[in-house]
mmCIF file with all atom_site columns, C-alpha atoms in Angstrom:
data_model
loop_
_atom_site.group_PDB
_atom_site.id
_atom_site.type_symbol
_atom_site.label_atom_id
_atom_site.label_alt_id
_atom_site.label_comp_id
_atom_site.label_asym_id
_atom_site.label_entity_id
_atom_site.label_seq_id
_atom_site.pdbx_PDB_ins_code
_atom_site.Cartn_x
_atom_site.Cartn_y
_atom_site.Cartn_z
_atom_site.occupancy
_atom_site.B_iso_or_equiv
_atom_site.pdbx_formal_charge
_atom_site.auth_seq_id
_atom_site.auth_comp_id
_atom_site.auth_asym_id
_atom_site.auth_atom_id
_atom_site.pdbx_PDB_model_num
ATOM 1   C CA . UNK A 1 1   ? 0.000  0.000  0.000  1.00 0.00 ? 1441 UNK A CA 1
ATOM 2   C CA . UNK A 1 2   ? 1.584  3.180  -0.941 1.00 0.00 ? 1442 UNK A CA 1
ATOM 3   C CA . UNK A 1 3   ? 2.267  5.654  2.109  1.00 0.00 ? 1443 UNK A CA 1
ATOM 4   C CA . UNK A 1 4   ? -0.117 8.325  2.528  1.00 0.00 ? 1444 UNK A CA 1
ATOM 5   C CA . UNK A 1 5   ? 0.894  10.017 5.932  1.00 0.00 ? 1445 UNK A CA 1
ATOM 6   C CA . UNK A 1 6   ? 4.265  11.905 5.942  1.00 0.00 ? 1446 UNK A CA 1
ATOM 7   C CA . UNK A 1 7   ? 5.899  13.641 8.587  1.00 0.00 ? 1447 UNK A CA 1
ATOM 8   C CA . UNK A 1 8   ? 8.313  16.187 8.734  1.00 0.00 ? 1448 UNK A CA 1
ATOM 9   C CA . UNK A 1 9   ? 10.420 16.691 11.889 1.00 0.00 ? 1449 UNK A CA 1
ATOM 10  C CA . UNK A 1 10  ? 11.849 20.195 11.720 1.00 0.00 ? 1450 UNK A CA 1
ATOM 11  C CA . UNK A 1 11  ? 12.096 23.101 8.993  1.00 0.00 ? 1451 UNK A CA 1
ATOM 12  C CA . UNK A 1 12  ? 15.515 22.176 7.328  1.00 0.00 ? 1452 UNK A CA 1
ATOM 13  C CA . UNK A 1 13  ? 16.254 22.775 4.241  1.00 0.00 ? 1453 UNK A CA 1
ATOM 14  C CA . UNK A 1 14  ? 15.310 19.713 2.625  1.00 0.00 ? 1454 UNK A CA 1
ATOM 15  C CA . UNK A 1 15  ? 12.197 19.664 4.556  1.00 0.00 ? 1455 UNK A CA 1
ATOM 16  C CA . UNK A 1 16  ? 11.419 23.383 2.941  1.00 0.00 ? 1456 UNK A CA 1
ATOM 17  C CA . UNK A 1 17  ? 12.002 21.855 -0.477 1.00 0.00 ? 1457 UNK A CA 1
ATOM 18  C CA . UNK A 1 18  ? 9.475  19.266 0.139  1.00 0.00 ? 1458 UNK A CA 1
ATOM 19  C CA . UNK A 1 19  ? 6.843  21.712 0.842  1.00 0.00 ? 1459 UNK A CA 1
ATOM 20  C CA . UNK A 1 20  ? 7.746  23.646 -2.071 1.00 0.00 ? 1460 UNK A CA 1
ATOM 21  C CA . UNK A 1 21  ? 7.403  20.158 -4.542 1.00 0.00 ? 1461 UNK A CA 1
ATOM 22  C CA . UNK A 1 22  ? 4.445  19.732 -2.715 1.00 0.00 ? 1462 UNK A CA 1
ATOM 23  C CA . UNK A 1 23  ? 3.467  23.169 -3.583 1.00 0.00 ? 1463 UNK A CA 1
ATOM 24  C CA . UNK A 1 24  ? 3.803  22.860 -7.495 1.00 0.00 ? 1464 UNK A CA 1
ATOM 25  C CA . UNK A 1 25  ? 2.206  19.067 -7.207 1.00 0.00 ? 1465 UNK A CA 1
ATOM 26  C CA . UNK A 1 26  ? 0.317  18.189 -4.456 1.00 0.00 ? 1466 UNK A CA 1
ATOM 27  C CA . UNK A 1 27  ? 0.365  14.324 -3.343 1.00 0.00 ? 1467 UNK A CA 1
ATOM 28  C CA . UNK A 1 28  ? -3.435 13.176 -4.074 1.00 0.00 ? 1468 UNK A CA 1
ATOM 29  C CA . UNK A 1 29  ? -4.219 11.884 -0.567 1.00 0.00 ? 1469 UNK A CA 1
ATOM 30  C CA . UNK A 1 30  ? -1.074 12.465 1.043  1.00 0.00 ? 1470 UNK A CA 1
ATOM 31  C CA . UNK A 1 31  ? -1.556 13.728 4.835  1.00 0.00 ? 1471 UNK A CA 1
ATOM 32  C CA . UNK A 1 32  ? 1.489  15.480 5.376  1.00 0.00 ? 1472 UNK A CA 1
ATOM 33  C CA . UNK A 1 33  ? 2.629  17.061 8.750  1.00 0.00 ? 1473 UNK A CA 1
ATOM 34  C CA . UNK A 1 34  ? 5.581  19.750 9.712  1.00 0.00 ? 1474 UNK A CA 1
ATOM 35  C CA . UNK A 1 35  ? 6.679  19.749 12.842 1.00 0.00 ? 1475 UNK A CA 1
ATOM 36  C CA . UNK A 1 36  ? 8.603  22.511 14.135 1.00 0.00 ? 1476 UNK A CA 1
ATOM 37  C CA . UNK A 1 37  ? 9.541  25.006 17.060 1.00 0.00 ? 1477 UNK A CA 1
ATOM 38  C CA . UNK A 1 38  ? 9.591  27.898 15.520 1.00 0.00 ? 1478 UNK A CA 1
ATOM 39  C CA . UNK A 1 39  ? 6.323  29.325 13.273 1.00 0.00 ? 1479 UNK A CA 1
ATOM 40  C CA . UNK A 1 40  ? 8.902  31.823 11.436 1.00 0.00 ? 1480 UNK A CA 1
ATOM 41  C CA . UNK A 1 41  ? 12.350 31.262 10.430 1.00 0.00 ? 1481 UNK A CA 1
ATOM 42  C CA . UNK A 1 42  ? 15.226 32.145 8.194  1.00 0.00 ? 1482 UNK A CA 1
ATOM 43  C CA . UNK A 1 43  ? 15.463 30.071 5.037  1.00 0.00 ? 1483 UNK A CA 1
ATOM 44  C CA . UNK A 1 44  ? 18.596 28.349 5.362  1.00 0.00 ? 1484 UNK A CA 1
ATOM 45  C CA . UNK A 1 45  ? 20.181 28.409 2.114  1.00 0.00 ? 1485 UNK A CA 1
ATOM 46  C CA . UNK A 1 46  ? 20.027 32.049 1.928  1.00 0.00 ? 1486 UNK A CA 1
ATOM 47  C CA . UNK A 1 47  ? 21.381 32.861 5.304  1.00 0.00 ? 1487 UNK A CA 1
ATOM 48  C CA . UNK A 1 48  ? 25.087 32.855 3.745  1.00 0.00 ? 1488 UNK A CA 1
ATOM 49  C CA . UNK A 1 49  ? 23.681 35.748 0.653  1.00 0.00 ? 1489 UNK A CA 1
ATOM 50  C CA . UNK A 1 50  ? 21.906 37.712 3.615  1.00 0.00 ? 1490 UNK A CA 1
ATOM 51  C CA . UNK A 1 51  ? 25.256 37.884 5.827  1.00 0.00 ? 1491 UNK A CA 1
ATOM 52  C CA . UNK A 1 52  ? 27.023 39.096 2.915  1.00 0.00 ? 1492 UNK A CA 1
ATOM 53  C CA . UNK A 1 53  ? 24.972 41.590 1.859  1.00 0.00 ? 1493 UNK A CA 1
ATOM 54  C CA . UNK A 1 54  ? 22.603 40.296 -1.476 1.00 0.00 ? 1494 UNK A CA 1
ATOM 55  C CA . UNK A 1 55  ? 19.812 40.257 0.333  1.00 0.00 ? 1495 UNK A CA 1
ATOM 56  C CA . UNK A 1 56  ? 17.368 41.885 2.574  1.00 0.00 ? 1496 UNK A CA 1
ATOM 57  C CA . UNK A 1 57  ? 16.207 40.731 6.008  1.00 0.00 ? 1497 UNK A CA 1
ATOM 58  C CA . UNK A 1 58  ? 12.736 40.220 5.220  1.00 0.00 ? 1498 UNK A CA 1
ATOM 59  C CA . UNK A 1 59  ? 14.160 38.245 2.017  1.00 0.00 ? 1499 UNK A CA 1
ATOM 60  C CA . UNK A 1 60  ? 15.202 35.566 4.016  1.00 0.00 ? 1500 UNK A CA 1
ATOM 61  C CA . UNK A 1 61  ? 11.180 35.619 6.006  1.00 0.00 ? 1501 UNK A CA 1
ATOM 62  C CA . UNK A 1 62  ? 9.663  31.818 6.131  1.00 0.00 ? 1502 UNK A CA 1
ATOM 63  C CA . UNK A 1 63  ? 6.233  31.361 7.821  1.00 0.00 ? 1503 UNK A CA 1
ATOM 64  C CA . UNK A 1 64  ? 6.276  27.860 8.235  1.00 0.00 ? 1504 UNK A CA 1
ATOM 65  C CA . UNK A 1 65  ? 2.416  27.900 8.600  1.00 0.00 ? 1505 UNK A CA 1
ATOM 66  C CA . UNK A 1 66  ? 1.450  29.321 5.379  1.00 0.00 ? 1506 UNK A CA 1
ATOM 67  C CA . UNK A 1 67  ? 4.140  27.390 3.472  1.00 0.00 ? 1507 UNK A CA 1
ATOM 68  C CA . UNK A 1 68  ? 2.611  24.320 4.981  1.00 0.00 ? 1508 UNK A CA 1
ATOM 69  C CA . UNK A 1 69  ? -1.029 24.867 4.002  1.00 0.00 ? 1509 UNK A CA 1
ATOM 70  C CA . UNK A 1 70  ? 0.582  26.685 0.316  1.00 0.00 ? 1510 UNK A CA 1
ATOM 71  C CA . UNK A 1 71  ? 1.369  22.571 0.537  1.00 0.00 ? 1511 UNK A CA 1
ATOM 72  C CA . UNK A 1 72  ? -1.741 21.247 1.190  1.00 0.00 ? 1512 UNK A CA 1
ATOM 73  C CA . UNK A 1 73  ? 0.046  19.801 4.403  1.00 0.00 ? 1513 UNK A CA 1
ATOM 74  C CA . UNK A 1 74  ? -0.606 20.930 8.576  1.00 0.00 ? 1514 UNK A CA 1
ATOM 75  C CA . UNK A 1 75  ? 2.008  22.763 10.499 1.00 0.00 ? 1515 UNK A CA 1
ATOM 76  C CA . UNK A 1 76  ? 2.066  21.919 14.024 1.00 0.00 ? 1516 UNK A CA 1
ATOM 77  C CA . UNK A 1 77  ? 4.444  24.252 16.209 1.00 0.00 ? 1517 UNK A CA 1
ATOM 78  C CA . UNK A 1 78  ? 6.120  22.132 19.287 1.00 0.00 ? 1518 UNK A CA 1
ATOM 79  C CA . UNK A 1 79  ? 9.019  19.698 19.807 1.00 0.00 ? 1519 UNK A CA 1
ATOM 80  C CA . UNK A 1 80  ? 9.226  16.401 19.043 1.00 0.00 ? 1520 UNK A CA 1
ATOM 81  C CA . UNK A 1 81  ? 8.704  14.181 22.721 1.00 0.00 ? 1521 UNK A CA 1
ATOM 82  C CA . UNK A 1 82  ? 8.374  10.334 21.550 1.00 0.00 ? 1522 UNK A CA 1
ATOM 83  C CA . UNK A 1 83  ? 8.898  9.072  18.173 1.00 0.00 ? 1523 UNK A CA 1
ATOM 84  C CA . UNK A 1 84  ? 8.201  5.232  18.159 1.00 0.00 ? 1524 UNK A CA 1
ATOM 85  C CA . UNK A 1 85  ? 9.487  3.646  15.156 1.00 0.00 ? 1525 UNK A CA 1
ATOM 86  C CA . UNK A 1 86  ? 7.413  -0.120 15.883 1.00 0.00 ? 1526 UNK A CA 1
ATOM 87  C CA . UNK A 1 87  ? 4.734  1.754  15.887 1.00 0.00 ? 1527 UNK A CA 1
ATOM 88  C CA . UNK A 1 88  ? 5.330  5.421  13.716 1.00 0.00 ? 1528 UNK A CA 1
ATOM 89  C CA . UNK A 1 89  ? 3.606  6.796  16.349 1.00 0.00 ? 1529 UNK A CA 1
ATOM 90  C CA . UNK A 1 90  ? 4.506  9.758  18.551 1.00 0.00 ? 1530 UNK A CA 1
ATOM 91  C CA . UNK A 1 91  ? 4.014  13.050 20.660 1.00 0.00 ? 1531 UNK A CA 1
ATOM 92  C CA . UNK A 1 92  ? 4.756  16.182 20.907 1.00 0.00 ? 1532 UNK A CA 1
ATOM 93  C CA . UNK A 1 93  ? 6.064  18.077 24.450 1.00 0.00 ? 1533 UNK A CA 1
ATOM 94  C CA . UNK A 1 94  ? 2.655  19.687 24.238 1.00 0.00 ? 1534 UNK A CA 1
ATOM 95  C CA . UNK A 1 95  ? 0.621  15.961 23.693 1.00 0.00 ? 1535 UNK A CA 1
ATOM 96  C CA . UNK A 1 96  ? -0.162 16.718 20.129 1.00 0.00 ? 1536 UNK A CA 1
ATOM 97  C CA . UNK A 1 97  ? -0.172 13.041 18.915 1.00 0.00 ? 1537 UNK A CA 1
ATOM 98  C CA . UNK A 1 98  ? 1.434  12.323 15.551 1.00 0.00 ? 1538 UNK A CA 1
ATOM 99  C CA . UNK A 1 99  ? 1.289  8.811  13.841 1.00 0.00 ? 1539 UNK A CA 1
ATOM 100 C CA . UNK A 1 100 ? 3.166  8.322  9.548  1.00 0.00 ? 1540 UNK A CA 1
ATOM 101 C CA . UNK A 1 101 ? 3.945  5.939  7.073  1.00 0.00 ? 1541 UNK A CA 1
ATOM 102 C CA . UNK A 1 102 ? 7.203  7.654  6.241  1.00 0.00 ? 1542 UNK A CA 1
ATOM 103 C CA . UNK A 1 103 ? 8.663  9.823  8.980  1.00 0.00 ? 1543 UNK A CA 1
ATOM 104 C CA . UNK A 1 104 ? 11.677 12.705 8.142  1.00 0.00 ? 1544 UNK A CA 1
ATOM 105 C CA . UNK A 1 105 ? 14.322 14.321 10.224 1.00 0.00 ? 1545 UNK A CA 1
ATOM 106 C CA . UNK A 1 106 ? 15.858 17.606 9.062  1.00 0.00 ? 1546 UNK A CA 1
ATOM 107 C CA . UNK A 1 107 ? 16.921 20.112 12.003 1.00 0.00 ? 1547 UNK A CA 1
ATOM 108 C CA . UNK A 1 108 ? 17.824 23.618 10.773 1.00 0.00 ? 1548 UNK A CA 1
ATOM 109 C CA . UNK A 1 109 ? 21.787 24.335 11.083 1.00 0.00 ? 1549 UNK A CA 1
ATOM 110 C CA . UNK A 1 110 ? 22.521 25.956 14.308 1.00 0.00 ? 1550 UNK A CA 1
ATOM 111 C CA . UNK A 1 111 ? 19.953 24.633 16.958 1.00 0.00 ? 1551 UNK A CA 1
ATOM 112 C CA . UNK A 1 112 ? 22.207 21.725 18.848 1.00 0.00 ? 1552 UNK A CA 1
ATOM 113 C CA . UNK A 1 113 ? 24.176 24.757 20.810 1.00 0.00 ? 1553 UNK A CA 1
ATOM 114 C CA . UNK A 1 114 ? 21.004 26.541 22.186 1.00 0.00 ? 1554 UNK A CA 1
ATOM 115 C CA . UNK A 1 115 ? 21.113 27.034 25.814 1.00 0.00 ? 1555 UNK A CA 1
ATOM 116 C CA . UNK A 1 116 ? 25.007 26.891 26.429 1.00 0.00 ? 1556 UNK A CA 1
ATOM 117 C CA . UNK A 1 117 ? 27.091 29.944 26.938 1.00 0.00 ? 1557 UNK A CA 1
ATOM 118 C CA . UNK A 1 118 ? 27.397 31.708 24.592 1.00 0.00 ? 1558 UNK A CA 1
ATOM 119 C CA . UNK A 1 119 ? 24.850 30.654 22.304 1.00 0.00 ? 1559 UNK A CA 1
ATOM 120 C CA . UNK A 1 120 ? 22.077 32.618 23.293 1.00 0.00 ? 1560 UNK A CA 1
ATOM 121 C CA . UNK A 1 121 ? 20.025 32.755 20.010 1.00 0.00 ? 1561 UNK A CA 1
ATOM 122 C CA . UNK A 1 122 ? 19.735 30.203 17.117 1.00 0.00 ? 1562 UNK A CA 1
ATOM 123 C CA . UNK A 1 123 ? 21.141 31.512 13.680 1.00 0.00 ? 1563 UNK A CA 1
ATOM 124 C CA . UNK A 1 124 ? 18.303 29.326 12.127 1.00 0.00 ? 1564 UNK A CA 1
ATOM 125 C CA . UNK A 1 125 ? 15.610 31.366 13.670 1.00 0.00 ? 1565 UNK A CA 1
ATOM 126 C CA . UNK A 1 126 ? 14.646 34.665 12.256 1.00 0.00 ? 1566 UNK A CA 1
ATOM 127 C CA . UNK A 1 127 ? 15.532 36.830 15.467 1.00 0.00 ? 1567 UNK A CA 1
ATOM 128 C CA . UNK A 1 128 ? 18.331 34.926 15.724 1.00 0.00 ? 1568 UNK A CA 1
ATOM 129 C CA . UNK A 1 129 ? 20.144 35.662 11.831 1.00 0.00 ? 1569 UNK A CA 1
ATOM 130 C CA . UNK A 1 130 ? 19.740 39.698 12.335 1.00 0.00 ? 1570 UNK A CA 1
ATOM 131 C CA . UNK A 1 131 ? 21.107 39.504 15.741 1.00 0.00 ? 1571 UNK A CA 1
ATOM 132 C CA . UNK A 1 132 ? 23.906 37.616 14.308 1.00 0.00 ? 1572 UNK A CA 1
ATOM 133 C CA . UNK A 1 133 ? 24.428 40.190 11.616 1.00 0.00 ? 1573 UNK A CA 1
ATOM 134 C CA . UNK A 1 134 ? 24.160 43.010 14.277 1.00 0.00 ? 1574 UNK A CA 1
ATOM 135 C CA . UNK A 1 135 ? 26.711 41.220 16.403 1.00 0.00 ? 1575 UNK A CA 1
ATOM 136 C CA . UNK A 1 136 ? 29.136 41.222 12.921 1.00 0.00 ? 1576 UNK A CA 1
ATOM 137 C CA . UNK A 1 137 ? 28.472 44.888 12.521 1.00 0.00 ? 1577 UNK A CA 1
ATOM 138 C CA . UNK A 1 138 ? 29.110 45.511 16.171 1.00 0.00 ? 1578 UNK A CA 1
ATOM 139 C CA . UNK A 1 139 ? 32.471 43.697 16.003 1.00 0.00 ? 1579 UNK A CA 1
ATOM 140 C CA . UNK A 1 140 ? 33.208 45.207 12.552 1.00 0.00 ? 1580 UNK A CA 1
ATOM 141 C CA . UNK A 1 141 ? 32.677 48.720 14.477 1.00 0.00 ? 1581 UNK A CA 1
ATOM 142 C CA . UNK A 1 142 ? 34.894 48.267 17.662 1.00 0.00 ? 1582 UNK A CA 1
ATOM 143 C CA . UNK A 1 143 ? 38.523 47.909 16.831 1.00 0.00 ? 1583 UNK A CA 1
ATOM 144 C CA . UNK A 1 144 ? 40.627 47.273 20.055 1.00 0.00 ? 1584 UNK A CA 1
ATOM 145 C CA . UNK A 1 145 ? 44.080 46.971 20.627 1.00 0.00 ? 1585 UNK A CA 1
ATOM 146 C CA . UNK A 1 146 ? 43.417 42.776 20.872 1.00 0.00 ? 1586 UNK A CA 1
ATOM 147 C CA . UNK A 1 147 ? 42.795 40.964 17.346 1.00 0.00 ? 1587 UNK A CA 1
ATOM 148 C CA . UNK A 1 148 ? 39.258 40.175 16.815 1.00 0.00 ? 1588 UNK A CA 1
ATOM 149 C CA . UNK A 1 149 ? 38.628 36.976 16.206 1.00 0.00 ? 1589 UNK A CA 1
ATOM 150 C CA . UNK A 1 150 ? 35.753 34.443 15.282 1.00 0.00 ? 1590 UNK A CA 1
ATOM 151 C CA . UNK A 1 151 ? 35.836 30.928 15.118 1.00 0.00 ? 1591 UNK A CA 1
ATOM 152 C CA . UNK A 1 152 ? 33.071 28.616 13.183 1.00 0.00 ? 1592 UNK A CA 1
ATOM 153 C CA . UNK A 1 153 ? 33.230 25.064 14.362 1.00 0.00 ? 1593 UNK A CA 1
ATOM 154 C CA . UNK A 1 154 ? 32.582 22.695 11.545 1.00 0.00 ? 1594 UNK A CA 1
ATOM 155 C CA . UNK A 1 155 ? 33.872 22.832 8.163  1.00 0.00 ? 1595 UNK A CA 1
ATOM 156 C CA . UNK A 1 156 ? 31.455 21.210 5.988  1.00 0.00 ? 1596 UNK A CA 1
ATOM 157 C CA . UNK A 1 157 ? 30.082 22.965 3.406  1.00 0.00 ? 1597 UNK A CA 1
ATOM 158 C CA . UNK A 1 158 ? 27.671 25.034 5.236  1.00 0.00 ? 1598 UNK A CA 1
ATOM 159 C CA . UNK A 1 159 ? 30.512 26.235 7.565  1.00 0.00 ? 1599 UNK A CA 1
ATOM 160 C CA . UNK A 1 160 ? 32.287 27.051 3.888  1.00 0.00 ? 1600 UNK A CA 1
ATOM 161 C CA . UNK A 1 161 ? 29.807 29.138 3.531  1.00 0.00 ? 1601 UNK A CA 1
ATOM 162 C CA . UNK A 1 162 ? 29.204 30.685 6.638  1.00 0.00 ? 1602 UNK A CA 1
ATOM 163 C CA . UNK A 1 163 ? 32.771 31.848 6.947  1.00 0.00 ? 1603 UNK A CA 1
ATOM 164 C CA . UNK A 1 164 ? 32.934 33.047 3.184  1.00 0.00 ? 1604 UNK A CA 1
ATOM 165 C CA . UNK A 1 165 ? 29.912 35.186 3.580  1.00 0.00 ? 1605 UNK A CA 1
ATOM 166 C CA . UNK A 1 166 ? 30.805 37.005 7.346  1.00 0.00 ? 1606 UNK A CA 1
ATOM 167 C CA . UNK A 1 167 ? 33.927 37.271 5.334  1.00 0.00 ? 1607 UNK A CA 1
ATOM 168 C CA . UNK A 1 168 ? 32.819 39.238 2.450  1.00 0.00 ? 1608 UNK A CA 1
ATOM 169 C CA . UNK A 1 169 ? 30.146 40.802 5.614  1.00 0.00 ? 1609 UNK A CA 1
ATOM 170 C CA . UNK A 1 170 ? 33.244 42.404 7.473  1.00 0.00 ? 1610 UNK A CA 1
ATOM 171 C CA . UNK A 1 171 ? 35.363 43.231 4.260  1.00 0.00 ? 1611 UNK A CA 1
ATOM 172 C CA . UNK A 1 172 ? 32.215 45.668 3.164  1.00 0.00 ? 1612 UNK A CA 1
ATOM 173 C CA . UNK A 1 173 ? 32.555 47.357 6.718  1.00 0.00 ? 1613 UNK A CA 1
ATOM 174 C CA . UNK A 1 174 ? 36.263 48.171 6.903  1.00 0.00 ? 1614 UNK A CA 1
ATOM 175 C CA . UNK A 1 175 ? 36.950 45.202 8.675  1.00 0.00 ? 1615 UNK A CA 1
ATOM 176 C CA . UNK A 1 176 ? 39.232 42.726 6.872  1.00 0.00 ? 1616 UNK A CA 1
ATOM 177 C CA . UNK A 1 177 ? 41.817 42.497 9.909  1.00 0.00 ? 1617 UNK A CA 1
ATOM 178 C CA . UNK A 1 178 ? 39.040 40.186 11.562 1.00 0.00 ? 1618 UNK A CA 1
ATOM 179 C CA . UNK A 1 179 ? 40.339 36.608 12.028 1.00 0.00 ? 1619 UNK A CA 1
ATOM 180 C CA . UNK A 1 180 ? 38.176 33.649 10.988 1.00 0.00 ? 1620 UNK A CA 1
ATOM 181 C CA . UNK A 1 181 ? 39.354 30.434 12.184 1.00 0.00 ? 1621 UNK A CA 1
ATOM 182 C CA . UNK A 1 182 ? 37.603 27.335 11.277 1.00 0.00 ? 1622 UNK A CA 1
ATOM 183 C CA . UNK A 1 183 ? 37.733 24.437 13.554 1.00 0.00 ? 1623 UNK A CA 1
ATOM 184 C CA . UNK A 1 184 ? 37.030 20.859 12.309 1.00 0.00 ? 1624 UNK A CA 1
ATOM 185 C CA . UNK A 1 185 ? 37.793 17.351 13.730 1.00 0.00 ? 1625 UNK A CA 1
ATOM 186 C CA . UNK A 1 186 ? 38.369 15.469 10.342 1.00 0.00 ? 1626 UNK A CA 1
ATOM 187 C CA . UNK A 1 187 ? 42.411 15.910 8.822  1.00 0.00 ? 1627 UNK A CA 1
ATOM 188 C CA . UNK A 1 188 ? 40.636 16.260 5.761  1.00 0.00 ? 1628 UNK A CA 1
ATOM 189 C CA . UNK A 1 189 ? 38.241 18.975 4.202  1.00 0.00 ? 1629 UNK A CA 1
ATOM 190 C CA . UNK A 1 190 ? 34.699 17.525 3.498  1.00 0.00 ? 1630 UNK A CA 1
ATOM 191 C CA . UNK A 1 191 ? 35.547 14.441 4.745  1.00 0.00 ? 1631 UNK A CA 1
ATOM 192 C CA . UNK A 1 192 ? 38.356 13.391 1.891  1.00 0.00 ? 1632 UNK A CA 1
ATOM 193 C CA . UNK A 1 193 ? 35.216 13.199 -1.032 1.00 0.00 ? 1633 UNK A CA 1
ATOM 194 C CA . UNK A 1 194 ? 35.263 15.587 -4.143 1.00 0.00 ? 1634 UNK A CA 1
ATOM 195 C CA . UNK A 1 195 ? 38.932 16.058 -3.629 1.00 0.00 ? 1635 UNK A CA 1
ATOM 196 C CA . UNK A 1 196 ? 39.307 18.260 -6.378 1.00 0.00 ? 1636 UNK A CA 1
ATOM 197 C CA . UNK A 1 197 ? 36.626 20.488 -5.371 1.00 0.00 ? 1637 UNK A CA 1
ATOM 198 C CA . UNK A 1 198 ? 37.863 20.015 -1.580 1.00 0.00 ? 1638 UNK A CA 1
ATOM 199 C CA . UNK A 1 199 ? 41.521 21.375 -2.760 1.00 0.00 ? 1639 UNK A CA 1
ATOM 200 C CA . UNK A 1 200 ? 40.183 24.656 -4.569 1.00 0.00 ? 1640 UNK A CA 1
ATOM 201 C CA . UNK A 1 201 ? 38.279 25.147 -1.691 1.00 0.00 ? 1641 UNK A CA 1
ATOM 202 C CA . UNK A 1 202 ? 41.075 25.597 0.907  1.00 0.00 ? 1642 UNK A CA 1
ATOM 203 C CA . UNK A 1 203 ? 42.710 27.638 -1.662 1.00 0.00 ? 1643 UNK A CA 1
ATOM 204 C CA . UNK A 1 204 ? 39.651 29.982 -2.051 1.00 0.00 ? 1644 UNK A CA 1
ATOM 205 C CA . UNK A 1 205 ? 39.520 30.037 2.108  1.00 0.00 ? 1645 UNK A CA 1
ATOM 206 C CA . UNK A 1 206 ? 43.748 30.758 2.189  1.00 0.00 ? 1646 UNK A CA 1
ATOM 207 C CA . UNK A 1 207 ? 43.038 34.092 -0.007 1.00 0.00 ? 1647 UNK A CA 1
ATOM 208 C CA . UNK A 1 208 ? 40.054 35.056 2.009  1.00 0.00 ? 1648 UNK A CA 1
ATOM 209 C CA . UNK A 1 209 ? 42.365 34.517 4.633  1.00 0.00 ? 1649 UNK A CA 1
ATOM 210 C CA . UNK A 1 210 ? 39.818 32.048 6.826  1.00 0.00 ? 1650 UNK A CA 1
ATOM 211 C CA . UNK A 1 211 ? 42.549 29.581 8.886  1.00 0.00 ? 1651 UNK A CA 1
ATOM 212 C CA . UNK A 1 212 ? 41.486 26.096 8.508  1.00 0.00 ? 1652 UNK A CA 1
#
């Protein structure tokens, strides 16, 4: 029997490109669900354009509701408690019960640190990407007698990114001197696949002068 209930466990990227499939061609009696914490957030895959500058704030504006019913599918705003895959049932913190034939997982970038020091706000939230950007322009505006630095743990290709764009971000303010220092735990870059592509991309970090 072909699957006709599908859940969606957080507004990642992947999960955002379902609804927008869904969107152009709706699944005839699919029951899809989103579940996520946030109603509004940043759309991932621009947050790199917005932090260097090619687009506007409100660019970057997902409400997770209407893109859900845009899908034909239910947003339900709450974390995930219990997901039982014997039975693909489950429950929300707040007791909203969920139950699929095909259940997703796709957390937005940025949510595992929330809560520890330092990590006050979520870059994947909407709040949290312009305070992020503020906190850039703040830096970008307060040279000191120390070097400023920032470090981005994790250098997979959204922390390429990342560090490319608040690059580009504090070159456009005057602020080039800035270190970026990228920490990752593998010896190589992207894990040792698309070498090639790997290489020119520690030579394209060298002249923006992010350390690796």
């Amino acid at each position: 029997m072909a699957a006709s209930r599908l859940l969606l466990v957080g507004a990642g990227l992947p999960h955002l490109v379902v609804l927008e499939a869904l969107g152009r061609h709706r699944a005839a009696g699919a029951e899809v669900t989103l579940v996520a914490r946030e109603p509004v957030i940043a759309h991932p895959g621009m947050v790199p354009g917005y932090l260097a500058g090619r687009y506007a704030l409100e660019d970057l504006r997902v409400d997770l509701a209407e893109a859900a019913a845009a899908a034909g599918a239910t947003f339900v705003r709450g974390e995930i408690a219990t997901l039982d895959a014997a039975s693909r049932t489950g429950a929300t913190t707040d007791g909203v019960a969920l139950a699929w034939d095909i259940a997703s997982i796709a957390q937005p970038a940025g949510t595992a640190g929330d809560g520890r020091p330092g990590h006050a706000h979520s870059a994947a939230t909407f709040s949290g990407i312009a305070e992020l950007a503020e906190a850039l322009d703040r830096l970008a505006g307060a040279p000191g007698p120390e070097p400023r630095r920032i470090v981005i743990i994790g250098a997979g290709e959204s922390g390429v990114e990342l560090a490319l764009a608040i690059r580009a971000r504090l070159d456009r303010k005057g602020a080039s001197d800035v270190m970026i220092t990228m920490l990752e735990s593998r010896s190589e870059l992207f894990g040792g696949r698309m070498q090639a592509w790997a290489d020119r991309i520690e030579q394209v970090l060298a002249e923006r002068d992010v350390m690796l």
